[in-house]
Amino acid sequence: MTARILDGRAVSAAILDRVRREVAEFTGEHGRTPTLATVLVGDDPASHTYVRMKANRCAQVGMHSRRIELDAAIGTETLVGRIRELSADPDVDGILLQHPVPGHIDERAAFEAIDPAKDVDGVTRASFAMMAFDEGGFRSATPGGIMALLDAYDVPLPGRHAVVVGRSPILGRPVGMLLLARDATVTYCHSRTAGLADRVAEADVLVAAAGRPGLIRGEWIKPGAVVIDAGYAGNTGDVEYAAAAERASYITPVPGGVGPMTIATLLAQTIRAARDHQTRRVVSVP
Amino acid sequence: MTARILDGRAVSAAILDRVRREVAEFTGEHGRTPTLATVLVGDDPASHTYVRMKANRCAQVGMHSRRIELDAAIGTETLVGRIRELSADPDVDGILLQHPVPGHIDERAAFEAIDPAKDVDGVTRASFAMMAFDEGGFRSATPGGIMALLDAYDVPLPGRHAVVVGRSPILGRPVGMLLLARDATVTYCHSRTAGLADRVAEADVLVAAAGRPGLIRGEWIKPGAVVIDAGYAGNTGDVEYAAAAERASYITPVPGGVGPMTIATLLAQTIRAARDHQTRRVVSVP
């Protein structure tokens, strides 16, 4: 068997087309343009690149992005204050705090300064719990993108065994909760897991999100499994691609799989936030 | 092999002894008594019994309990308003909303009206996320009790495979997150799981929380496993006790296992809330 490709580039392009139409419609109807505020702290070149990519994508779909760049030396209080201003700003629909932030800053405190109604990157406690309880809040961008990719290919989830390798608060943990909400049986593995090969071999759906290149050997993959590699690190994923593709039924390439879905999810959630936001503005000014 | 008993009555009695000493110390030092507000909506006899048991336990450890009983016919807004008052009341340290509430009420909205600093029953989204992210908030009472029971018997967790059967927002989901935070490999099973027997057979630690008497057959239990039965329904658990006890290394009886740990956790969290609350009172009135 050779796996079919889960083509994140094609699926995300279709999502971005839809978002572009929705943005044009929104702007025409309400006389203002949906706006994503991006907050970047410090000089990390990779973070700068990511923020620039997101701003470019905003421009491509007709959204505004407002870039806030802050000195690496600022403290938690300054960052929290700045994010609270954005949360209160009626011209801002969504807020993205590029992470990781420098180590001396309390990242959790900064995340929690984001109004959950503007948490289009799905990083707050409220968003996490809404994902876990299937309450329809904003999803963490990469987990939301993974679910959209699975749905685009009609991958069945109820009753199937999904194995998530990795447990970060914005990737492994939330994607497991989203899979559980869709009635999959869900196993979380991580660096302390004993017998990782045996756990992976049981996966009908595997989500590799460890960020350790080549951690998942192709020979571990159950024949016919669906393999999602979210372990991007310098164009290499967590999964031995060629060997895994011989056994899997579907597999994401790296790059071109999960990555493009992340930004598409971010922007799809931003136009949704703008609409919800507009409704609240209208309701509060009757 | 015959399993050792995980004696929830004995462990909870020790916790309540400690709480009693802490309450006396707190009352002596601050001139006020820690207070748990219990909110009960409607006439369900079982709910009345649970609230009475909790009030009795409060009295036994020297805490105040303030019972609020509301008519079954009230709406969500009234309940939310009443809980918000308790959240703002400086004489209230902890709030327990007895659930389930009548079906016409939005239970989630009622839970979210509880100030997370007073959420000693661990039902808010914020508490769930803090459990999931290992951030030290209040635990859902039964999951917190299960973890305390495992710790009382020094059950090792890192790298071991914990299987949770059940995924309710206040039991299955949070106990899985707490086990994951303690470095267990965690599998969530539920009513849609295919091959439940195979999943259960892999458990080094099994938490049965389905509320379906006898669902877990004794012969499924891996020899030497630790079995936690949280599936209380009329003195019967989810696990076939006698057959499971022949294979397990440790097992909770029903009743006398998880049940008493739940109330002990609630009261231990209430004295902790009172202390934190007192600290905030002092800080805000310098």
XYZ file of C-alpha atoms in Angstrom:
572
model
C 0.000 0.000 0.000
C 1.116 3.553 -0.638
C -0.622 6.188 1.402
C -2.783 8.922 -0.034
C -1.502 12.406 0.742
C -3.445 14.607 3.156
C -2.783 17.751 1.157
C -2.724 20.629 3.621
C -1.764 23.114 0.924
C -4.848 22.360 -1.178
C -7.264 22.174 1.760
C -5.932 25.369 3.344
C -6.144 27.178 -0.011
C -9.832 26.298 -0.204
C -10.369 27.554 3.357
C -8.524 30.794 2.608
C -10.653 31.315 -0.524
C -13.755 31.045 1.621
C -12.269 33.401 4.233
C -11.415 35.935 1.507
C -15.036 35.991 0.337
C -16.283 36.300 3.911
C -13.888 39.157 4.655
C -15.029 41.066 1.556
C -18.650 40.533 2.527
C -18.004 41.622 6.123
C -16.113 44.739 5.073
C -18.830 45.719 2.607
C -21.588 45.168 5.127
C -20.043 46.790 8.196
C -17.693 49.396 6.754
C -14.691 48.125 8.653
C -12.060 45.476 7.985
C -11.542 42.473 10.295
C -8.323 43.032 12.236
C -5.851 40.598 13.749
C -3.369 42.035 16.245
C -0.066 40.158 16.382
C 2.160 40.613 19.416
C 5.834 39.755 19.152
C 8.299 40.061 22.025
C 12.033 40.090 21.327
C 14.288 39.374 18.365
C 13.988 35.668 17.671
C 14.394 35.377 13.886
C 12.066 32.370 13.542
C 9.323 34.186 15.481
C 9.745 37.237 13.252
C 9.391 35.010 10.196
C 6.223 33.369 11.543
C 4.615 36.725 12.339
C 5.513 38.070 8.896
C 3.963 34.981 7.253
C 0.765 35.497 9.221
C 0.634 39.199 8.320
C 1.143 38.324 4.643
C -1.680 35.817 4.740
C -3.936 38.429 6.378
C -3.187 40.799 3.506
C -3.916 38.042 0.975
C -7.431 37.541 2.336
C -8.073 41.254 2.777
C -7.759 41.425 6.572
C -5.880 44.054 8.507
C -3.041 42.949 10.717
C -1.719 45.256 13.373
C 1.819 44.331 14.372
C 2.910 45.107 17.915
C 6.634 44.525 18.475
C 7.960 44.743 22.000
C 11.472 44.763 23.390
C 12.827 41.442 24.706
C 13.557 43.118 28.051
C 9.962 44.043 28.949
C 8.436 42.358 31.982
C 5.255 40.337 32.452
C 3.257 43.334 33.684
C 4.023 45.445 30.638
C 3.104 42.628 28.270
C -0.090 41.818 30.177
C -1.043 45.516 30.138
C -0.455 45.787 26.404
C -2.544 42.668 25.682
C -5.356 43.900 27.935
C -5.472 47.110 25.870
C -5.900 45.024 22.725
C -8.590 42.940 24.439
C -10.501 46.157 25.179
C -9.842 47.800 21.781
C -13.052 47.837 19.680
C -11.007 47.897 16.456
C -9.276 44.580 17.218
C -11.133 41.337 16.448
C -8.463 38.738 17.174
C -5.207 38.624 19.132
C -2.205 36.412 18.460
C 0.672 36.362 20.944
C 3.618 34.795 19.129
C 5.179 32.225 21.443
C 7.378 31.175 23.063
C 7.965 34.517 24.784
C 11.336 35.180 26.486
C 11.838 32.959 29.521
C 11.637 35.709 32.163
C 8.021 36.460 31.156
C 5.065 34.542 32.634
C 3.619 33.250 29.364
C 0.456 31.915 30.991
C -0.317 35.338 32.508
C 0.169 36.902 29.068
C -2.137 34.344 27.429
C -4.824 34.898 30.073
C -4.817 38.644 29.294
C -6.386 37.766 25.933
C -10.177 38.133 25.991
C -11.467 34.615 25.159
C -13.760 36.273 22.576
C -10.593 37.388 20.727
C -8.543 34.226 21.378
C -8.348 33.196 17.714
C -5.122 31.227 18.350
C -6.835 29.177 21.092
C -4.267 29.609 23.877
C -6.345 30.609 26.901
C -7.549 28.292 29.647
C -11.123 29.077 28.605
C -10.469 28.002 25.006
C -8.780 24.790 26.163
C -11.734 23.855 28.364
C -14.218 24.711 25.616
C -12.318 22.362 23.280
C -12.308 19.656 25.959
C -16.014 20.082 26.734
C -17.001 20.421 23.057
C -18.499 23.838 23.716
C -17.634 25.461 20.398
C -15.017 28.047 21.425
C -11.904 28.878 19.430
C -9.494 26.017 18.822
C -5.759 26.076 19.220
C -4.686 26.771 15.660
C -2.713 23.604 14.889
C -5.204 21.188 16.534
C -8.054 22.993 14.789
C -6.168 22.659 11.507
C -5.604 18.934 12.066
C -9.315 18.351 12.686
C -10.229 20.339 9.548
C -7.769 18.271 7.509
C -9.196 14.971 8.825
C -12.697 16.204 8.017
C -11.717 17.338 4.518
C -10.824 13.696 3.772
C -13.804 12.264 5.688
C -11.568 10.270 8.023
C -13.935 8.433 10.383
C -13.245 9.011 14.089
C -16.003 7.535 16.309
C -14.781 4.422 18.113
C -11.381 4.486 16.422
C -8.168 4.551 18.432
C -6.323 7.861 18.132
C -2.817 8.012 19.589
C -1.300 11.442 20.256
C 2.460 11.606 20.808
C 3.245 14.838 22.646
C 1.351 16.789 25.288
C 2.058 20.504 24.896
C -0.712 22.852 26.065
C -1.324 24.198 22.553
C -0.863 21.058 20.482
C -0.838 17.577 21.999
C -3.258 18.154 24.877
C -5.923 20.042 22.896
C -5.820 17.786 19.819
C -6.425 14.793 22.081
C -9.412 16.541 23.647
C -10.828 17.405 20.203
C -10.449 13.781 19.066
C -12.135 12.579 22.272
C -15.026 15.000 21.678
C -15.436 13.347 18.271
C -15.829 9.953 19.978
C -12.361 8.542 19.286
C -10.676 6.432 21.956
C -7.635 8.590 22.765
C -4.193 7.671 24.089
C -1.645 10.330 25.093
C 2.023 9.320 24.818
C 5.043 11.473 25.661
C 8.707 11.389 26.604
C 8.048 9.280 29.711
C 5.890 6.684 27.963
C 7.148 3.116 28.280
C 6.792 1.009 25.126
C 6.067 3.818 22.672
C 6.320 1.454 19.684
C 3.506 -0.720 21.076
C 1.281 2.280 21.694
C 1.884 3.722 18.216
C 1.203 0.303 16.646
C -2.346 0.438 18.044
C -3.195 3.750 16.387
C -5.930 3.896 13.753
C -5.171 7.620 13.724
C -1.713 8.796 14.793
C -0.948 12.425 15.627
C 2.800 12.929 16.051
C 3.434 16.169 17.888
C 6.660 15.590 19.780
C 8.997 17.834 17.795
C 11.641 15.078 17.712
C 12.667 14.344 14.118
C 12.361 10.683 13.177
C 11.040 9.625 16.606
C 8.262 7.522 15.043
C 9.640 4.621 12.991
C 7.790 3.657 9.849
C 7.666 -0.001 10.895
C 5.615 0.937 13.988
C 2.682 2.193 11.889
C -0.358 -0.075 11.791
C -1.237 -0.965 8.180
C -4.031 1.314 7.023
C -3.523 3.913 9.759
C -3.998 7.641 9.184
C -0.770 9.471 10.023
C -0.717 13.176 10.931
C 2.768 14.572 11.413
C 2.627 17.854 13.339
C 6.223 17.568 14.528
C 7.671 20.200 12.268
C 11.304 21.016 13.003
C 13.317 22.422 10.134
C 11.425 20.672 7.309
C 11.580 17.317 9.118
C 8.679 15.720 10.930
C 8.450 13.267 13.826
C 7.646 10.366 11.497
C 10.007 8.425 9.190
C 8.035 9.474 6.148
C 8.967 7.017 3.383
C 8.599 3.895 5.523
C 5.393 5.156 7.147
C 3.842 6.024 3.765
C 4.193 2.383 2.703
C 1.925 1.264 5.537
C -0.464 4.166 6.145
C -3.726 4.753 4.276
C -3.328 8.551 4.535
C -0.332 10.636 5.549
C 0.565 14.314 5.810
C 3.703 15.470 4.005
C 6.205 17.703 5.839
C 6.120 20.484 4.772
C 2.727 20.987 3.135
C 0.599 18.998 5.560
C -0.275 20.429 8.966
C 1.650 23.716 8.631
C -0.604 25.488 6.093
C -3.691 24.313 8.015
C -2.508 26.184 11.120
C -2.551 29.617 9.487
C -5.811 28.854 7.659
C -7.436 27.995 11.000
C -6.123 31.181 12.578
C -7.639 33.327 9.815
C -10.917 31.385 9.656
C -11.279 31.962 13.407
C -10.460 35.658 13.009
C -13.305 36.306 10.568
C -15.589 34.319 12.870
C -14.436 36.466 15.820
C -15.082 39.625 13.786
C -18.649 38.507 13.103
C -19.320 37.630 16.753
C -17.685 40.898 17.784
C -19.863 42.873 15.358
C -22.969 41.229 16.813
C -21.934 42.271 20.326
C -21.244 45.849 19.143
C -24.698 46.073 17.638
C -26.364 44.572 20.689
C -24.555 46.899 23.085
C -25.445 50.029 21.045
C -29.161 49.495 20.401
C -2.980 -12.806 44.227
C -5.520 -10.995 46.329
C -5.486 -7.230 46.012
C -4.695 -4.879 48.862
C -7.530 -2.512 49.675
C -7.170 1.188 48.860
C -8.948 2.278 52.021
C -10.656 5.563 51.225
C -12.310 5.693 54.643
C -8.989 5.563 56.496
C -7.149 7.946 54.163
C -10.011 10.457 54.137
C -10.248 10.310 57.937
C -6.572 11.281 58.148
C -7.133 14.170 55.713
C -10.169 15.369 57.677
C -8.141 15.252 60.922
C -5.573 17.526 59.329
C -8.297 19.822 57.988
C -9.873 20.024 61.453
C -6.572 21.188 62.977
C -6.068 23.697 60.161
C -9.588 25.086 60.562
C -9.071 25.574 64.307
C -5.772 27.317 63.674
C -7.307 29.545 60.974
C -10.281 30.497 63.140
C -8.024 31.313 66.089
C -5.683 33.404 63.982
C -8.194 35.344 61.882
C -11.295 35.521 64.076
C -13.565 34.049 61.439
C -14.547 30.539 60.437
C -13.918 29.158 56.923
C -17.243 29.001 55.119
C -18.471 26.741 52.327
C -21.630 27.851 50.527
C -23.673 24.972 49.109
C -26.234 25.722 46.411
C -29.005 23.246 45.766
C -31.683 23.685 43.105
C -34.871 21.641 43.269
C -36.117 18.642 45.216
C -34.037 15.676 44.080
C -33.786 13.460 47.186
C -30.303 12.155 46.347
C -28.990 15.703 45.861
C -30.487 16.720 49.213
C -28.756 13.779 50.854
C -25.383 14.679 49.289
C -25.649 18.304 50.399
C -26.629 17.238 53.922
C -23.619 14.878 54.071
C -21.311 17.703 53.012
C -22.818 20.084 55.575
C -22.380 17.450 58.280
C -18.732 16.939 57.361
C -18.192 20.713 57.456
C -19.588 20.771 60.995
C -17.343 17.854 61.990
C -14.206 19.771 60.998
C -15.427 23.060 62.491
C -16.270 24.842 59.223
C -19.382 26.841 58.543
C -21.628 25.751 55.756
C -24.207 28.115 54.350
C -27.014 26.258 52.604
C -28.789 28.011 49.754
C -31.838 26.109 48.521
C -33.561 27.320 45.396
C -36.821 26.365 43.758
C -36.637 23.890 40.861
C -38.495 26.384 38.663
C -35.864 29.177 38.758
C -34.132 30.060 35.502
C -30.469 30.258 34.541
C -30.260 34.019 35.132
C -31.532 33.794 38.680
C -29.118 30.998 39.532
C -26.181 32.779 37.889
C -27.051 35.963 39.794
C -27.229 34.112 43.114
C -23.853 32.405 42.513
C -22.258 35.718 41.485
C -23.381 37.182 44.819
C -21.640 34.338 46.625
C -18.531 34.836 44.478
C -18.442 38.488 45.597
C -19.342 37.793 49.247
C -16.277 38.300 51.485
C -17.681 35.870 54.079
C -17.754 32.957 51.632
C -14.528 31.021 50.979
C -15.761 28.185 48.791
C -18.817 27.520 46.626
C -20.330 24.164 45.779
C -23.155 23.953 43.235
C -24.778 20.557 43.690
C -25.222 19.025 40.270
C -26.872 17.956 38.087
C -29.177 21.000 38.131
C -32.659 20.754 36.531
C -32.454 20.290 32.771
C -33.890 23.691 31.791
C -30.929 25.458 33.467
C -27.650 26.098 31.631
C -25.357 24.261 34.051
C -22.168 25.508 32.390
C -23.285 29.141 32.793
C -23.993 28.450 36.465
C -20.572 26.825 36.975
C -18.824 29.756 35.281
C -20.465 32.184 37.730
C -18.257 30.656 40.437
C -15.112 32.716 41.042
C -12.245 30.306 40.247
C -10.668 31.375 43.574
C -13.725 29.856 45.319
C -14.151 26.853 42.999
C -13.365 24.245 45.666
C -15.356 21.584 43.781
C -13.259 22.155 40.625
C -16.065 22.590 38.104
C -15.106 25.756 36.185
C -13.322 25.874 32.839
C -10.419 27.634 34.555
C -10.025 24.814 37.101
C -10.150 22.192 34.346
C -7.411 23.916 32.364
C -5.282 24.398 35.485
C -5.549 20.645 36.154
C -4.646 19.902 32.534
C -1.701 22.309 32.530
C -0.529 21.284 36.017
C -0.895 24.842 37.265
C -1.983 24.080 40.809
C -5.611 25.270 40.825
C -8.456 23.488 42.572
C -9.166 19.962 41.429
C -12.514 18.461 40.626
C -13.328 16.777 43.921
C -13.476 13.128 42.838
C -10.381 13.267 40.569
C -8.501 15.112 43.319
C -9.579 12.414 45.782
C -8.423 9.651 43.442
C -4.977 11.234 43.093
C -4.707 11.649 46.877
C -5.630 7.987 47.361
C -3.022 6.812 44.833
C -0.428 8.983 46.558
C -1.363 7.700 50.012
C -0.360 4.218 48.830
C 2.685 5.440 46.857
C 1.351 4.031 43.592
C 3.975 4.881 40.958
C 2.628 6.756 37.930
C 5.455 7.995 35.635
C 5.599 5.965 32.438
C 2.813 3.630 33.498
C -0.280 3.144 31.388
C -3.398 4.601 32.987
C -6.722 3.787 31.365
C -9.735 5.944 32.215
C -13.177 4.583 31.338
C -15.598 7.506 31.166
C -15.192 11.101 30.028
C -17.501 13.341 32.041
C -16.312 16.944 32.506
C -15.962 16.566 36.274
C -14.630 13.004 36.525
C -13.221 11.138 33.533
C -11.734 14.048 31.614
C -10.039 15.758 34.558
C -8.693 12.575 36.175
C -7.037 11.690 32.852
C -5.448 15.136 32.700
C -4.174 14.798 36.293
C -2.666 11.380 35.511
C -1.035 12.802 32.362
C 0.438 15.663 34.385
C 1.983 13.001 36.625
C 3.708 11.457 33.576
C 1.435 8.459 33.075
C 0.586 7.373 29.530
C -3.179 7.962 29.478
C -5.942 6.304 27.449
C -9.534 7.572 27.521
C -12.239 4.976 26.811
C -15.991 5.577 26.702
C -19.296 4.264 25.393
C -18.137 4.481 21.762
C -14.800 2.702 22.342
C -14.266 -0.390 20.183
C -12.547 -3.294 21.983
C -12.939 -2.033 25.543
C -11.666 -5.335 26.986
C -8.358 -4.970 25.110
C -7.906 -1.380 26.277
C -8.666 -2.274 29.905
C -6.272 -5.245 29.721
C -3.394 -2.818 29.044
C -3.997 -0.747 32.162
C -1.354 -0.611 34.863
C -3.754 1.798 36.565
C -7.460 1.577 35.758
C -9.921 4.314 36.651
C -13.479 3.153 36.056
C -15.799 6.146 35.910
C -18.586 5.118 33.588
C -21.444 4.765 36.077
C -22.443 1.438 34.515
C -22.559 -1.294 37.167
C -20.467 -4.340 36.288
C -19.241 -2.893 32.967
C -15.636 -3.912 33.676
C -15.216 -7.697 33.896
C -12.754 -9.055 36.405
C -11.050 -11.231 33.771
C -10.085 -8.103 31.789
C -7.855 -6.797 34.582
C -4.113 -7.112 33.979
C -2.480 -9.083 36.814
C -0.949 -6.625 39.255
C -2.954 -3.610 38.041
C -4.209 -0.894 40.380
C -7.997 -0.617 40.115
C -9.884 2.543 41.074
C -13.639 2.193 40.888
C -15.300 5.615 40.771
C -18.467 4.305 39.154
C -20.657 4.509 42.206
C -24.323 3.810 41.490
C -26.370 2.563 44.438
C -23.545 0.761 46.260
C -22.351 -0.946 43.076
C -19.290 0.072 41.093
C -18.320 -0.275 37.437
C -15.965 -3.178 38.191
C -16.828 -6.823 38.974
C -15.214 -6.564 42.363
C -14.520 -10.156 43.464
C -13.018 -11.301 40.171
C -11.002 -8.084 39.774
C -9.645 -8.328 43.330
C -8.100 -11.726 42.461
C -5.945 -10.133 39.758
C -5.300 -6.567 40.914
C -2.484 -5.512 43.237
C -4.639 -2.742 44.762
C -8.352 -2.088 44.507
C -10.881 0.356 45.911
C -13.933 -1.103 47.628
C -17.392 0.311 46.781
C -18.469 1.900 49.037
C -15.520 3.045 51.145
C -13.052 3.739 48.339
C -13.388 6.815 46.183
C -16.564 8.210 47.790
C -15.092 9.372 51.113
C -12.070 10.850 49.290
C -14.369 13.173 47.327
C -15.717 14.967 50.392
C -12.272 15.064 52.013
C -10.868 16.761 48.904
C -13.718 19.285 48.897
C -13.031 20.277 52.505
C -9.240 20.275 52.130
C -9.665 22.647 49.187
C -12.054 24.845 51.187
C -9.543 25.490 53.987
C -6.908 26.160 51.319
C -9.301 28.627 49.625
C -9.926 30.329 52.965
C -6.197 30.810 53.497
C -5.665 32.213 49.993
C -8.756 34.380 50.431
C -7.452 35.725 53.747
C -4.135 36.601 52.082
C -5.975 38.580 49.401
C -8.079 40.390 52.055
C -4.946 41.454 53.885
C -3.204 42.544 50.697
C -6.193 44.546 49.473
C -6.606 46.367 52.834
C -3.011 47.397 53.567
